[in-house]
Amino acid sequence: MTEIETHLAKSCRIGVENEVSIDGDLGHLGHDPQLANKILKKRRDEMARRMRLLDPRQRVGGVPHEVIKTQMAVKQAAIDAEQAEDAFYAQSAELQDQILQAVESMKATRARERQMEVVDYSLANLRKEQRREYELSDPDALKKYVLPDPDDPANPLGPSSMLKFSSEGKQNPELKRQGREAMASWLAAQVQEKQDREAHEKELDRMHDDRAMLAAHVRGVCEDNEIKEQQDAKCEEAAENVRLAQLALERKKAKKAADDAWKQRHIDSVVNSERMTESCDSKVGITGRFLKAEYKRLSLEEEQDVYNSNARQLINKWSTKQALKEEEAAEAARINCSVAVLAALEEERARQQQERRMRIIEENKKLAAAKREADKDERKEYFKYDP
């Protein structure tokens, strides 16, 4: 007997297991242990389910406490892990908040320090007296102003249309010519400097434009190459996906065909098995007891015995009901008789009471008549001596 042809089957007694050959119909699956083990697992699960249903302790009491404790422990562990994860995230968020606050405080401190340095530098080096345009708005300019002196070498006077000195017409023509030449050279130098600066700026602009055009051209070429590479890669990826999908479809079809063949063989074996054909009503194990998993129905003799027992029970029940009905009828007759006797007694008592009341009334009438006669005689005797 191979391993896949046998497995542990529970007997009729709880807690006792015996090795019974109940899987002989799977002998033709010796070439596929995986499928045979799968079928055996399904049968064991079904047998365990039947045993749970047949066990009154598990059926009434529910799931064992050990299983519930295990589930509660797993659930509590999951809750603890979730709480630990939440605490870790909360701690990380708090730490990040502290770091960000420290960074912001450092930034604010640094900005404040820079502002203080700027203010200090301005106070130290950027006073209004030190600015070049201060002389234009100096409130003490009139106080500090001195009259121009042509002979002062420290303050040479320039050309002016508003001033005219006594020595202006006495200047040397040579000096005038030299002054004009110097001024012309200065103006030429300024013009040349301006032209050179404008040419240099134009050259820089042209160079910048050339480099920008070159960069744009290079960027366009790179983007075109990148787009082409992406398209080629996407085409290759699509072709590879199509090939993989075709392979997966073929594997799926092959697997489905194999599964359908296995299922058909299993269906044929199960349909033609002794369990499904129900050729026997029940099986008896090596202990002499019925196998609960293989119990189908009662035999004909047992079924007839059940019918006979039910008939006897019905007859006994009917006899008991009839006896109860007869007893109830007798009791009702006795009650009716007692009621009639009591009614007659009540009528007799009422008659006697009425008769006694009538005698009392007659006696009272006689006494009243005798009293009236006595009163009458007494009045006569009282008024007899009246003059």
Tab-separated table of C-alpha atoms in Angstrom:
chain	number	residue	atom	x	y	z
A	1	MET	CA	0.000	0.000	0.000
A	2	THR	CA	1.591	3.306	-1.102
A	3	GLU	CA	1.658	6.564	0.851
A	4	ILE	CA	-0.885	8.298	-1.384
A	5	GLU	CA	-3.355	5.383	-1.092
A	6	THR	CA	-3.707	5.618	2.700
A	7	HIS	CA	-4.117	8.310	5.286
A	8	LEU	CA	-5.386	8.640	8.849
A	9	ALA	CA	-9.174	8.337	9.173
A	10	LYS	CA	-10.923	9.052	12.480
A	11	SER	CA	-12.956	6.260	14.021
A	12	CYS	CA	-16.301	6.551	15.777
A	13	ARG	CA	-14.677	7.276	19.156
A	14	ILE	CA	-13.396	10.811	19.745
A	15	GLY	CA	-9.592	10.961	20.044
A	16	VAL	CA	-8.978	7.521	18.456
A	17	GLU	CA	-7.452	7.399	14.963
A	18	ASN	CA	-6.878	4.322	12.828
A	19	GLU	CA	-5.139	3.911	9.499
A	20	VAL	CA	-7.852	2.763	7.087
A	21	SER	CA	-7.462	2.240	3.357
A	22	ILE	CA	-10.158	4.574	2.016
A	23	ASP	CA	-8.300	6.019	-0.978
A	24	GLY	CA	-7.802	3.015	-3.126
A	25	ASP	CA	-9.596	4.777	-5.954
A	26	LEU	CA	-6.547	7.054	-6.379
A	27	GLY	CA	-4.181	4.298	-7.317
A	28	HIS	CA	-4.227	5.347	-10.967
A	29	LEU	CA	-2.735	8.725	-9.951
A	30	GLY	CA	0.565	7.290	-8.786
A	31	HIS	CA	2.341	9.188	-11.573
A	32	ASP	CA	1.084	12.539	-10.156
A	33	PRO	CA	1.642	12.704	-6.388
A	34	GLN	CA	0.836	16.415	-6.301
A	35	LEU	CA	-2.701	15.925	-7.616
A	36	ALA	CA	-3.213	12.906	-5.395
A	37	ASN	CA	-2.049	14.858	-2.317
A	38	LYS	CA	-4.384	17.701	-3.290
A	39	ILE	CA	-7.344	15.319	-3.488
A	40	LEU	CA	-6.313	13.704	-0.197
A	41	LYS	CA	-6.114	17.123	1.439
A	42	LYS	CA	-9.627	17.971	0.270
A	43	ARG	CA	-10.912	14.654	1.605
A	44	ARG	CA	-9.159	15.172	4.954
A	45	ASP	CA	-10.641	18.667	5.241
A	46	GLU	CA	-14.102	17.311	4.446
A	47	MET	CA	-13.641	14.505	7.003
A	48	ALA	CA	-12.488	17.012	9.633
A	49	ARG	CA	-15.544	19.161	8.897
A	50	ARG	CA	-17.836	16.161	9.288
A	51	MET	CA	-16.122	15.195	12.539
A	52	ARG	CA	-16.638	18.720	13.878
A	53	LEU	CA	-20.332	18.490	12.983
A	54	LEU	CA	-20.645	15.042	14.548
A	55	ASP	CA	-18.777	16.083	17.717
A	56	PRO	CA	-21.428	17.589	20.058
A	57	ARG	CA	-18.802	19.285	22.218
A	58	GLN	CA	-17.359	21.307	19.334
A	59	ARG	CA	-20.768	21.829	17.718
A	60	VAL	CA	-22.313	23.273	20.902
A	61	GLY	CA	-19.248	24.870	22.483
A	62	GLY	CA	-17.924	26.462	19.279
A	63	VAL	CA	-14.287	27.098	18.508
A	64	PRO	CA	-11.770	25.779	21.107
A	65	HIS	CA	-10.315	28.321	23.488
A	66	GLU	CA	-6.768	27.594	22.305
A	67	VAL	CA	-7.656	28.680	18.764
A	68	ILE	CA	-9.414	31.800	20.064
A	69	LYS	CA	-6.419	32.638	22.280
A	70	THR	CA	-4.069	32.184	19.319
A	71	GLN	CA	-6.218	34.454	17.147
A	72	MET	CA	-6.417	37.039	19.941
A	73	ALA	CA	-2.644	36.901	20.387
A	74	VAL	CA	-2.066	37.390	16.644
A	75	LYS	CA	-4.564	40.266	16.578
A	76	GLN	CA	-2.988	41.867	19.655
A	77	ALA	CA	0.475	41.510	18.091
A	78	ALA	CA	-0.784	43.223	14.934
A	79	ILE	CA	-2.330	46.027	17.030
A	80	ASP	CA	0.914	46.425	19.020
A	81	ALA	CA	2.946	46.528	15.805
A	82	GLU	CA	0.611	49.154	14.342
A	83	GLN	CA	0.784	51.222	17.532
A	84	ALA	CA	4.596	50.935	17.538
A	85	GLU	CA	4.707	52.031	13.909
A	86	ASP	CA	2.399	54.977	14.664
A	87	ALA	CA	4.567	55.932	17.630
A	88	PHE	CA	7.698	55.718	15.461
A	89	TYR	CA	6.133	57.936	12.788
A	90	ALA	CA	4.921	60.384	15.442
A	91	GLN	CA	8.401	60.500	16.985
A	92	SER	CA	9.972	60.994	13.535
A	93	ALA	CA	7.507	63.791	12.752
A	94	GLU	CA	8.214	65.461	16.096
A	95	LEU	CA	11.974	65.162	15.514
A	96	GLN	CA	11.629	66.627	12.002
A	97	ASP	CA	9.508	69.441	13.420
A	98	GLN	CA	12.171	70.211	16.007
A	99	ILE	CA	14.900	70.140	13.333
A	100	LEU	CA	12.894	72.442	11.068
A	101	GLN	CA	12.211	74.799	13.951
A	102	ALA	CA	15.917	74.848	14.783
A	103	VAL	CA	16.787	75.517	11.120
A	104	GLU	CA	14.189	78.303	10.908
A	105	SER	CA	15.453	79.837	14.135
A	106	MET	CA	19.042	79.676	12.782
A	107	LYS	CA	17.881	81.310	9.523
A	108	ALA	CA	16.065	84.043	11.441
A	109	THR	CA	19.111	84.593	13.675
A	110	ARG	CA	21.409	84.743	10.640
A	111	ALA	CA	19.086	87.209	8.866
A	112	ARG	CA	18.947	89.346	11.996
A	113	GLU	CA	22.741	89.262	12.268
A	114	ARG	CA	23.112	90.284	8.606
A	115	GLN	CA	20.679	93.123	9.135
A	116	MET	CA	22.596	94.287	12.216
A	117	GLU	CA	25.877	94.082	10.276
A	118	VAL	CA	24.367	96.117	7.440
A	119	VAL	CA	23.092	98.718	9.893
A	120	ASP	CA	26.456	98.859	11.670
A	121	TYR	CA	28.335	99.175	8.362
A	122	SER	CA	25.939	101.878	7.221
A	123	LEU	CA	26.365	103.772	10.462
A	124	ALA	CA	30.148	103.410	10.253
A	125	ASN	CA	30.853	103.934	6.540
A	126	LEU	CA	27.710	105.258	4.837
A	127	ARG	CA	26.998	108.485	6.637
A	128	LYS	CA	25.390	111.244	4.632
A	129	GLU	CA	28.514	113.384	4.851
A	130	GLN	CA	30.514	110.662	3.061
A	131	ARG	CA	28.252	110.441	0.026
A	132	ARG	CA	29.266	112.063	-3.249
A	133	GLU	CA	25.951	113.860	-3.721
A	134	TYR	CA	25.991	115.325	-0.210
A	135	GLU	CA	27.368	118.620	-1.488
A	136	LEU	CA	24.218	119.135	-3.563
A	137	SER	CA	22.032	119.191	-0.432
A	138	ASP	CA	24.514	120.418	2.180
A	139	PRO	CA	22.654	122.866	4.471
A	140	ASP	CA	25.959	124.570	5.362
A	141	ALA	CA	27.031	125.092	1.747
A	142	LEU	CA	26.590	128.886	1.941
A	143	LYS	CA	28.561	129.037	5.138
A	144	LYS	CA	31.417	127.044	3.657
A	145	TYR	CA	31.387	128.817	0.279
A	146	VAL	CA	34.429	131.006	-0.525
A	147	LEU	CA	34.829	133.314	-3.425
A	148	PRO	CA	36.805	131.875	-6.309
A	149	ASP	CA	40.378	133.021	-6.667
A	150	PRO	CA	41.964	132.640	-10.090
A	151	ASP	CA	45.395	132.698	-8.582
A	152	ASP	CA	44.706	129.836	-6.167
A	153	PRO	CA	46.461	126.716	-7.571
A	154	ALA	CA	44.571	124.438	-5.162
A	155	ASN	CA	41.215	125.412	-6.639
A	156	PRO	CA	41.632	125.953	-10.376
A	157	LEU	CA	38.630	127.537	-12.041
A	158	GLY	CA	36.987	126.041	-15.104
A	159	PRO	CA	35.204	127.852	-17.934
A	160	SER	CA	32.024	129.607	-16.849
A	161	SER	CA	29.637	131.993	-18.607
A	162	MET	CA	28.451	133.515	-15.354
A	163	LEU	CA	31.805	134.657	-14.029
A	164	LYS	CA	34.272	137.023	-15.509
A	165	PHE	CA	37.538	137.826	-13.857
A	166	SER	CA	39.724	140.802	-14.366
A	167	SER	CA	42.553	138.635	-15.588
A	168	GLU	CA	40.507	136.787	-18.236
A	169	GLY	CA	41.419	138.997	-21.109
A	170	LYS	CA	45.071	138.976	-20.194
A	171	GLN	CA	45.575	135.178	-20.711
A	172	ASN	CA	48.332	133.884	-22.971
A	173	PRO	CA	47.104	132.680	-26.427
A	174	GLU	CA	49.486	129.744	-26.180
A	175	LEU	CA	47.858	128.657	-22.972
A	176	LYS	CA	44.443	129.011	-24.586
A	177	ARG	CA	45.564	126.879	-27.518
A	178	GLN	CA	46.998	124.236	-25.205
A	179	GLY	CA	43.761	124.242	-23.189
A	180	ARG	CA	41.684	123.813	-26.340
A	181	GLU	CA	43.948	121.003	-27.569
A	182	ALA	CA	43.791	119.296	-24.194
A	183	MET	CA	40.007	119.582	-24.109
A	184	ALA	CA	39.788	118.251	-27.676
A	185	SER	CA	42.028	115.311	-26.771
A	186	TRP	CA	39.902	114.637	-23.697
A	187	LEU	CA	36.692	114.701	-25.719
A	188	ALA	CA	38.236	112.470	-28.408
A	189	ALA	CA	39.393	110.042	-25.739
A	190	GLN	CA	35.890	109.999	-24.233
A	191	VAL	CA	34.304	109.472	-27.668
A	192	GLN	CA	36.768	106.690	-28.488
A	193	GLU	CA	36.175	105.086	-25.091
A	194	LYS	CA	32.422	105.192	-25.668
A	195	GLN	CA	32.773	103.694	-29.154
A	196	ASP	CA	35.096	100.952	-27.874
A	197	ARG	CA	32.635	100.163	-25.073
A	198	GLU	CA	29.689	99.978	-27.489
A	199	ALA	CA	31.712	97.776	-29.884
A	200	HIS	CA	32.702	95.486	-27.028
A	201	GLU	CA	29.081	95.235	-25.888
A	202	LYS	CA	27.940	94.462	-29.445
A	203	GLU	CA	30.640	91.796	-29.727
A	204	LEU	CA	29.518	90.270	-26.414
A	205	ASP	CA	25.872	90.307	-27.568
A	206	ARG	CA	26.783	88.691	-30.879
A	207	MET	CA	28.872	86.011	-29.113
A	208	HIS	CA	26.024	85.376	-26.669
A	209	ASP	CA	23.528	85.059	-29.553
A	210	ASP	CA	25.815	82.666	-31.417
A	211	ARG	CA	26.281	80.505	-28.355
A	212	ALA	CA	22.524	80.551	-27.618
A	213	MET	CA	21.753	79.491	-31.200
A	214	LEU	CA	24.370	76.730	-30.972
A	215	ALA	CA	22.981	75.552	-27.622
A	216	ALA	CA	19.428	75.573	-28.992
A	217	HIS	CA	20.541	73.575	-32.041
A	218	VAL	CA	22.411	71.063	-29.864
A	219	ARG	CA	19.424	70.803	-27.510
A	220	GLY	CA	17.080	70.201	-30.453
A	221	VAL	CA	19.353	67.466	-31.847
A	222	CYS	CA	19.613	65.839	-28.402
A	223	GLU	CA	15.850	65.976	-27.895
A	224	ASP	CA	15.244	64.475	-31.349
A	225	ASN	CA	17.696	61.665	-30.624
A	226	GLU	CA	16.155	61.094	-27.204
A	227	ILE	CA	12.625	60.966	-28.679
A	228	LYS	CA	13.786	58.530	-31.358
A	229	GLU	CA	15.508	56.347	-28.747
A	230	GLN	CA	12.377	56.390	-26.611
A	231	GLN	CA	10.235	55.419	-29.597
A	232	ASP	CA	12.626	52.585	-30.494
A	233	ALA	CA	12.679	51.401	-26.875
A	234	LYS	CA	8.887	51.570	-26.686
A	235	CYS	CA	8.558	49.583	-29.929
A	236	GLU	CA	10.978	46.955	-28.622
A	237	GLU	CA	9.092	46.860	-25.314
A	238	ALA	CA	5.758	46.440	-27.140
A	239	ALA	CA	7.192	43.618	-29.269
A	240	GLU	CA	8.596	41.939	-26.147
A	241	ASN	CA	5.251	42.331	-24.370
A	242	VAL	CA	3.456	40.761	-27.333
A	243	ARG	CA	5.896	37.847	-27.303
A	244	LEU	CA	5.547	37.387	-23.532
A	245	ALA	CA	1.749	37.621	-23.782
A	246	GLN	CA	1.750	34.941	-26.494
A	247	LEU	CA	3.962	32.696	-24.338
A	248	ALA	CA	1.757	33.301	-21.292
A	249	LEU	CA	-1.363	32.527	-23.330
A	250	GLU	CA	0.158	29.290	-24.592
A	251	ARG	CA	1.215	28.296	-21.057
A	252	LYS	CA	-2.234	29.166	-19.767
A	253	LYS	CA	-3.904	27.083	-22.476
A	254	ALA	CA	-1.583	24.146	-21.793
A	255	LYS	CA	-2.174	24.399	-18.056
A	256	LYS	CA	-5.922	24.660	-18.571
A	257	ALA	CA	-5.895	21.597	-20.834
A	258	ALA	CA	-3.895	19.637	-18.246
A	259	ASP	CA	-6.186	20.804	-15.420
A	260	ASP	CA	-9.260	19.886	-17.452
A	261	ALA	CA	-7.832	16.425	-18.095
A	262	TRP	CA	-7.000	15.957	-14.385
A	263	LYS	CA	-10.424	17.226	-13.367
A	264	GLN	CA	-12.138	14.896	-15.822
A	265	ARG	CA	-10.145	11.907	-14.540
A	266	HIS	CA	-10.930	12.905	-10.975
A	267	ILE	CA	-14.635	13.340	-11.809
A	268	ASP	CA	-14.732	9.932	-13.474
A	269	SER	CA	-13.003	8.293	-10.514
A	270	VAL	CA	-15.242	10.038	-7.971
A	271	VAL	CA	-18.469	9.398	-9.907
A	272	ASN	CA	-17.638	5.719	-10.333
A	273	SER	CA	-16.356	5.348	-6.767
A	274	GLU	CA	-18.108	3.270	-4.141
A	275	ARG	CA	-18.924	6.375	-2.124
A	276	MET	CA	-20.831	8.097	-4.936
A	277	THR	CA	-22.579	4.994	-6.261
A	278	GLU	CA	-23.668	4.236	-2.666
A	279	SER	CA	-23.572	0.535	-3.210
A	280	CYS	CA	-23.555	-0.075	0.550
A	281	ASP	CA	-25.553	1.672	3.253
A	282	SER	CA	-22.724	1.865	5.794
A	283	LYS	CA	-19.269	0.539	6.505
A	284	VAL	CA	-17.953	-1.101	9.626
A	285	GLY	CA	-14.407	-0.416	10.784
A	286	ILE	CA	-11.910	-2.783	12.351
A	287	THR	CA	-13.300	-1.854	15.778
A	288	GLY	CA	-16.712	-3.238	14.825
A	289	ARG	CA	-18.333	0.176	14.820
A	290	PHE	CA	-19.792	2.162	11.967
A	291	LEU	CA	-17.500	4.620	10.214
A	292	LYS	CA	-19.116	8.026	10.615
A	293	ALA	CA	-17.570	9.429	7.440
A	294	GLU	CA	-18.857	6.480	5.372
A	295	TYR	CA	-22.322	6.198	6.939
A	296	LYS	CA	-25.005	6.663	4.281
A	297	ARG	CA	-28.376	5.418	5.500
A	298	LEU	CA	-30.143	2.738	7.510
A	299	SER	CA	-30.501	-0.749	6.156
A	300	LEU	CA	-33.928	-2.081	5.186
A	301	GLU	CA	-34.270	-4.064	8.440
A	302	GLU	CA	-33.212	-1.062	10.528
A	303	GLU	CA	-35.538	1.201	8.579
A	304	GLN	CA	-38.452	-1.230	9.077
A	305	ASP	CA	-37.574	-1.451	12.770
A	306	VAL	CA	-37.721	2.353	12.928
A	307	TYR	CA	-41.150	2.325	11.236
A	308	ASN	CA	-42.379	-0.321	13.673
A	309	SER	CA	-41.068	1.670	16.625
A	310	ASN	CA	-42.763	4.787	15.300
A	311	ALA	CA	-46.028	2.853	14.850
A	312	ARG	CA	-45.852	1.497	18.415
A	313	GLN	CA	-45.149	4.976	19.696
A	314	LEU	CA	-48.130	6.325	17.752
A	315	ILE	CA	-50.390	3.542	19.100
A	316	ASN	CA	-49.214	4.173	22.663
A	317	LYS	CA	-49.732	7.882	22.206
A	318	TRP	CA	-53.255	7.330	20.785
A	319	SER	CA	-54.148	4.943	23.652
A	320	THR	CA	-52.890	7.456	26.176
A	321	LYS	CA	-54.966	10.208	24.551
A	322	GLN	CA	-58.077	7.977	24.579
A	323	ALA	CA	-57.568	7.107	28.252
A	324	LEU	CA	-57.134	10.787	29.041
A	325	LYS	CA	-60.307	11.640	27.109
A	326	GLU	CA	-62.308	8.912	28.979
A	327	GLU	CA	-60.915	10.088	32.308
A	328	GLU	CA	-61.789	13.673	31.442
A	329	ALA	CA	-65.334	12.606	30.447
A	330	ALA	CA	-65.814	10.706	33.757
A	331	GLU	CA	-64.484	13.653	35.669
A	332	ALA	CA	-66.861	15.965	33.815
A	333	ALA	CA	-69.810	13.657	34.658
A	334	ARG	CA	-68.820	13.648	38.325
A	335	ILE	CA	-68.532	17.402	38.294
A	336	ASN	CA	-71.969	17.754	36.646
A	337	CYS	CA	-73.544	15.446	39.251
A	338	SER	CA	-71.933	17.369	42.092
A	339	VAL	CA	-73.161	20.624	40.582
A	340	ALA	CA	-76.751	19.236	40.320
A	341	VAL	CA	-76.702	18.043	43.951
A	342	LEU	CA	-75.368	21.360	45.145
A	343	ALA	CA	-78.029	23.192	43.119
A	344	ALA	CA	-80.817	21.030	44.731
A	345	LEU	CA	-79.379	21.657	48.177
A	346	GLU	CA	-79.278	25.383	47.522
A	347	GLU	CA	-82.900	25.363	46.342
A	348	GLU	CA	-84.002	23.427	49.456
A	349	ARG	CA	-82.114	25.806	51.722
A	350	ALA	CA	-83.714	28.784	49.998
A	351	ARG	CA	-87.187	27.183	50.384
A	352	GLN	CA	-86.660	26.491	54.079
A	353	GLN	CA	-85.423	30.031	54.625
A	354	GLN	CA	-88.499	31.411	52.834
A	355	GLU	CA	-90.815	29.194	54.902
A	356	ARG	CA	-89.128	30.230	58.147
A	357	ARG	CA	-89.371	33.887	57.119
A	358	MET	CA	-93.128	33.465	56.433
A	359	ARG	CA	-93.717	31.871	59.851
A	360	ILE	CA	-91.832	34.747	61.476
A	361	ILE	CA	-93.983	37.235	59.581
A	362	GLU	CA	-97.227	35.473	60.680
A	363	GLU	CA	-96.019	35.410	64.277
A	364	ASN	CA	-95.179	39.092	64.102
A	365	LYS	CA	-98.665	39.843	62.763
A	366	LYS	CA	-100.269	37.919	65.666
A	367	LEU	CA	-98.085	39.762	68.161
A	368	ALA	CA	-98.952	43.097	66.558
A	369	ALA	CA	-102.729	42.288	66.726
A	370	ALA	CA	-102.417	41.195	70.381
A	371	LYS	CA	-100.520	44.406	71.189
A	372	ARG	CA	-103.167	46.539	69.503
A	373	GLU	CA	-105.919	44.779	71.533
A	374	ALA	CA	-103.936	45.230	74.744
A	375	ASP	CA	-103.402	48.932	73.979
A	376	LYS	CA	-107.090	49.347	73.242
A	377	ASP	CA	-108.089	47.701	76.539
A	378	GLU	CA	-105.557	49.807	78.373
A	379	ARG	CA	-106.978	53.050	76.937
A	380	LYS	CA	-110.487	51.999	77.862
A	381	GLU	CA	-109.358	51.276	81.390
A	382	TYR	CA	-107.562	54.650	81.547
A	383	PHE	CA	-110.520	56.723	80.376
A	384	LYS	CA	-113.116	54.831	82.429
A	385	TYR	CA	-112.748	57.210	85.463
A	386	ASP	CA	-112.746	60.320	83.351
A	387	PRO	CA	-115.913	62.569	84.388
